[in-house]
XYZ file of C-alpha atoms in Angstrom:
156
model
C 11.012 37.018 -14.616
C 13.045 37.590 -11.761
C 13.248 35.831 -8.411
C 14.634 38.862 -6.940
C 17.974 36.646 -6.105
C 21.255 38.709 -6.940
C 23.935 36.654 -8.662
C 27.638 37.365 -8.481
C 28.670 39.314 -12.428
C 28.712 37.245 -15.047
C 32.138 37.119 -17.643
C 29.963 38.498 -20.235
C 29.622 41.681 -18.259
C 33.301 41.924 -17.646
C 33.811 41.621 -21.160
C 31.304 44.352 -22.181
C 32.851 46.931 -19.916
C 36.522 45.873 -20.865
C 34.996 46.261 -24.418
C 33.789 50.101 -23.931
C 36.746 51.164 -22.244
C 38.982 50.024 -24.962
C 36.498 51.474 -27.275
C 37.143 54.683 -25.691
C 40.902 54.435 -25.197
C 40.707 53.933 -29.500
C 38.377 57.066 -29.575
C 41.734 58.825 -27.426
C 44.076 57.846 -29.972
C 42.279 58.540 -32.701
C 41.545 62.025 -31.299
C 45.234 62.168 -31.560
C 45.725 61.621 -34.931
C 43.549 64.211 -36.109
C 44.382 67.881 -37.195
C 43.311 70.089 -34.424
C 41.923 72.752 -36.282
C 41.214 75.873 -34.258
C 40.103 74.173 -30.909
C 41.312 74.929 -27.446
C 41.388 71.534 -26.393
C 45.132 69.960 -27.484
C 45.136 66.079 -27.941
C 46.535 65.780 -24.806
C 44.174 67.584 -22.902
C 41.687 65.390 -25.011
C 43.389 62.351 -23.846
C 43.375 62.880 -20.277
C 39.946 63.945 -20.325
C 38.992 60.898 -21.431
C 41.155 58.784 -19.524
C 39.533 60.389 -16.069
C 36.316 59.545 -17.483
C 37.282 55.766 -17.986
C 38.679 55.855 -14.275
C 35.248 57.739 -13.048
C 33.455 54.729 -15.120
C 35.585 52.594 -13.496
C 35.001 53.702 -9.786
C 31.538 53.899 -10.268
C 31.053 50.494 -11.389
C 33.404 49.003 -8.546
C 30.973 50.685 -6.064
C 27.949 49.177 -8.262
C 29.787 45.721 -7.938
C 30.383 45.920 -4.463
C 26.758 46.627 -3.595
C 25.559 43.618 -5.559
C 28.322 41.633 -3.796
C 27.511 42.831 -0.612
C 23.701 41.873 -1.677
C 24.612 38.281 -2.881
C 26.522 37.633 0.696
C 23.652 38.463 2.575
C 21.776 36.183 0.127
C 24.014 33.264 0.119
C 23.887 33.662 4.106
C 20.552 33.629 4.244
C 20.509 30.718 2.518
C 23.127 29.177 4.677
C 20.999 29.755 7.699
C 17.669 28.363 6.413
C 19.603 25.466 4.528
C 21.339 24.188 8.062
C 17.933 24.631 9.662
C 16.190 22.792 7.285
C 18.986 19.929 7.990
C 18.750 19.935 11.380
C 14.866 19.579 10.813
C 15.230 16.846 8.804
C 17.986 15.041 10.968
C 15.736 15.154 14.076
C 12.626 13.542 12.557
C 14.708 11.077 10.992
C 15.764 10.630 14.506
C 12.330 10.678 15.603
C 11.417 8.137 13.041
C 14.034 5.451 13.672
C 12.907 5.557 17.464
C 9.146 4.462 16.582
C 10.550 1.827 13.802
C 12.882 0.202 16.616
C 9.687 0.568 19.357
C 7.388 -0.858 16.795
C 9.938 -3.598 15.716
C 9.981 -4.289 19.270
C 6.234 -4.562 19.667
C 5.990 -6.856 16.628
C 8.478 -9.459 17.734
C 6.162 -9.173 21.279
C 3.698 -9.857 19.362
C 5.196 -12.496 16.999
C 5.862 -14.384 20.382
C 2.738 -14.390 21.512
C 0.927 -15.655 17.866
C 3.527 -18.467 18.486
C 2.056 -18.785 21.935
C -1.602 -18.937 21.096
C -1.335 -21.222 18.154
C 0.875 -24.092 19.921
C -2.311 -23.402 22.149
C -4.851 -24.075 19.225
C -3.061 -27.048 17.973
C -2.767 -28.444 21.591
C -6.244 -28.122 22.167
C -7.440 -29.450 18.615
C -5.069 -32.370 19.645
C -7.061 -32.659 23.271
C -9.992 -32.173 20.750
C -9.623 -35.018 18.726
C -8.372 -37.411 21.790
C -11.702 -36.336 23.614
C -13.495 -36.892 20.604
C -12.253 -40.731 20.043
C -12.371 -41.336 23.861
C -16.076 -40.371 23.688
C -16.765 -42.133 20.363
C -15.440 -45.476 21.513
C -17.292 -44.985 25.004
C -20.215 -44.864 23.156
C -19.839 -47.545 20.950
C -18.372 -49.237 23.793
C -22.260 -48.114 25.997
C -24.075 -49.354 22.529
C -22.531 -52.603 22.496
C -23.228 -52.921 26.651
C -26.471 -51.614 26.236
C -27.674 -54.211 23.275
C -25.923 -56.890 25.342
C -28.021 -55.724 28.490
C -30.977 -55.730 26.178
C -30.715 -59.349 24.839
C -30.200 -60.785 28.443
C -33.328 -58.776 29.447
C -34.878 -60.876 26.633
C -33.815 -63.909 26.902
């Protein structure tokens, strides 16, 4: 599975190469200690050889390291880049979003006042209501009482 993400070298891979090339170093030695029987090659020849190897190895896996570095920077720039625009994003809508809370916080206490408004309204007119309604009940107990009154003088 790879996310085709370079990462920087691990310790494990630093190990593994300090490993071989102390492998081979041994393999010098030990080169050394041996008979040379009937080769052209002396130890020392040997040894060299094998220690211009170790620096070829060596070279070769600094330029290998420095491509994957050079990989990784452009990465982690990358990164950079679309991480701070993805912030600013985010920081402008949160602007964007506090505006319409504090407009709409301002429309509800608007409208908060105005409820207030309209029911002192409804309870002063239910008040008017019930005033009207006792004026107009005792007027016409007030007319029945006149008009039974007129009646019984009509009759008598």
């Amino acid at each position: 599975f790879s996310t085709g993400r370079l990462l920087p070298p691990t310790p494990r891979l630093q190990r593994s190469t300090m490993a071989t090339m102390a492998a081979r170093f041994a393999a010098a030695v030990a080169c050394l200690a041996l008979p040379v029987m009937g080769t052209s090659v002396t130890p020392i020849q040997k040894v060299i050889q094998l220690m211009q190897d170790m620096k070829q190895k060596g070279i070769s896996e600094k330029e290998a390291e420095s491509v994957r570095f050079t990989a990784f920077d452009q990465w982690c720039g990358d990164q950079k880049r679309v991480k701070t625009d993805e912030i600013n994003a985010g920081t402008e809508k949160i602007e964007k979003l506090a505006a319409g809370i504090e407009k709409d916080a301002v429309h509800i206490a608007k409208l908060t006042n105005r409820i207030e408004e309209l029911e002192e309204d409804i309870a002063r007119w239910a008040k008017d209501h019930k005033s009207t309604t006792d004026v107009r009940n005792k007027e016409a107990e007030d007319y029945r009482a006149t008009s039974t009154d007129y009646g019984e003088s009509l009759s008598a």
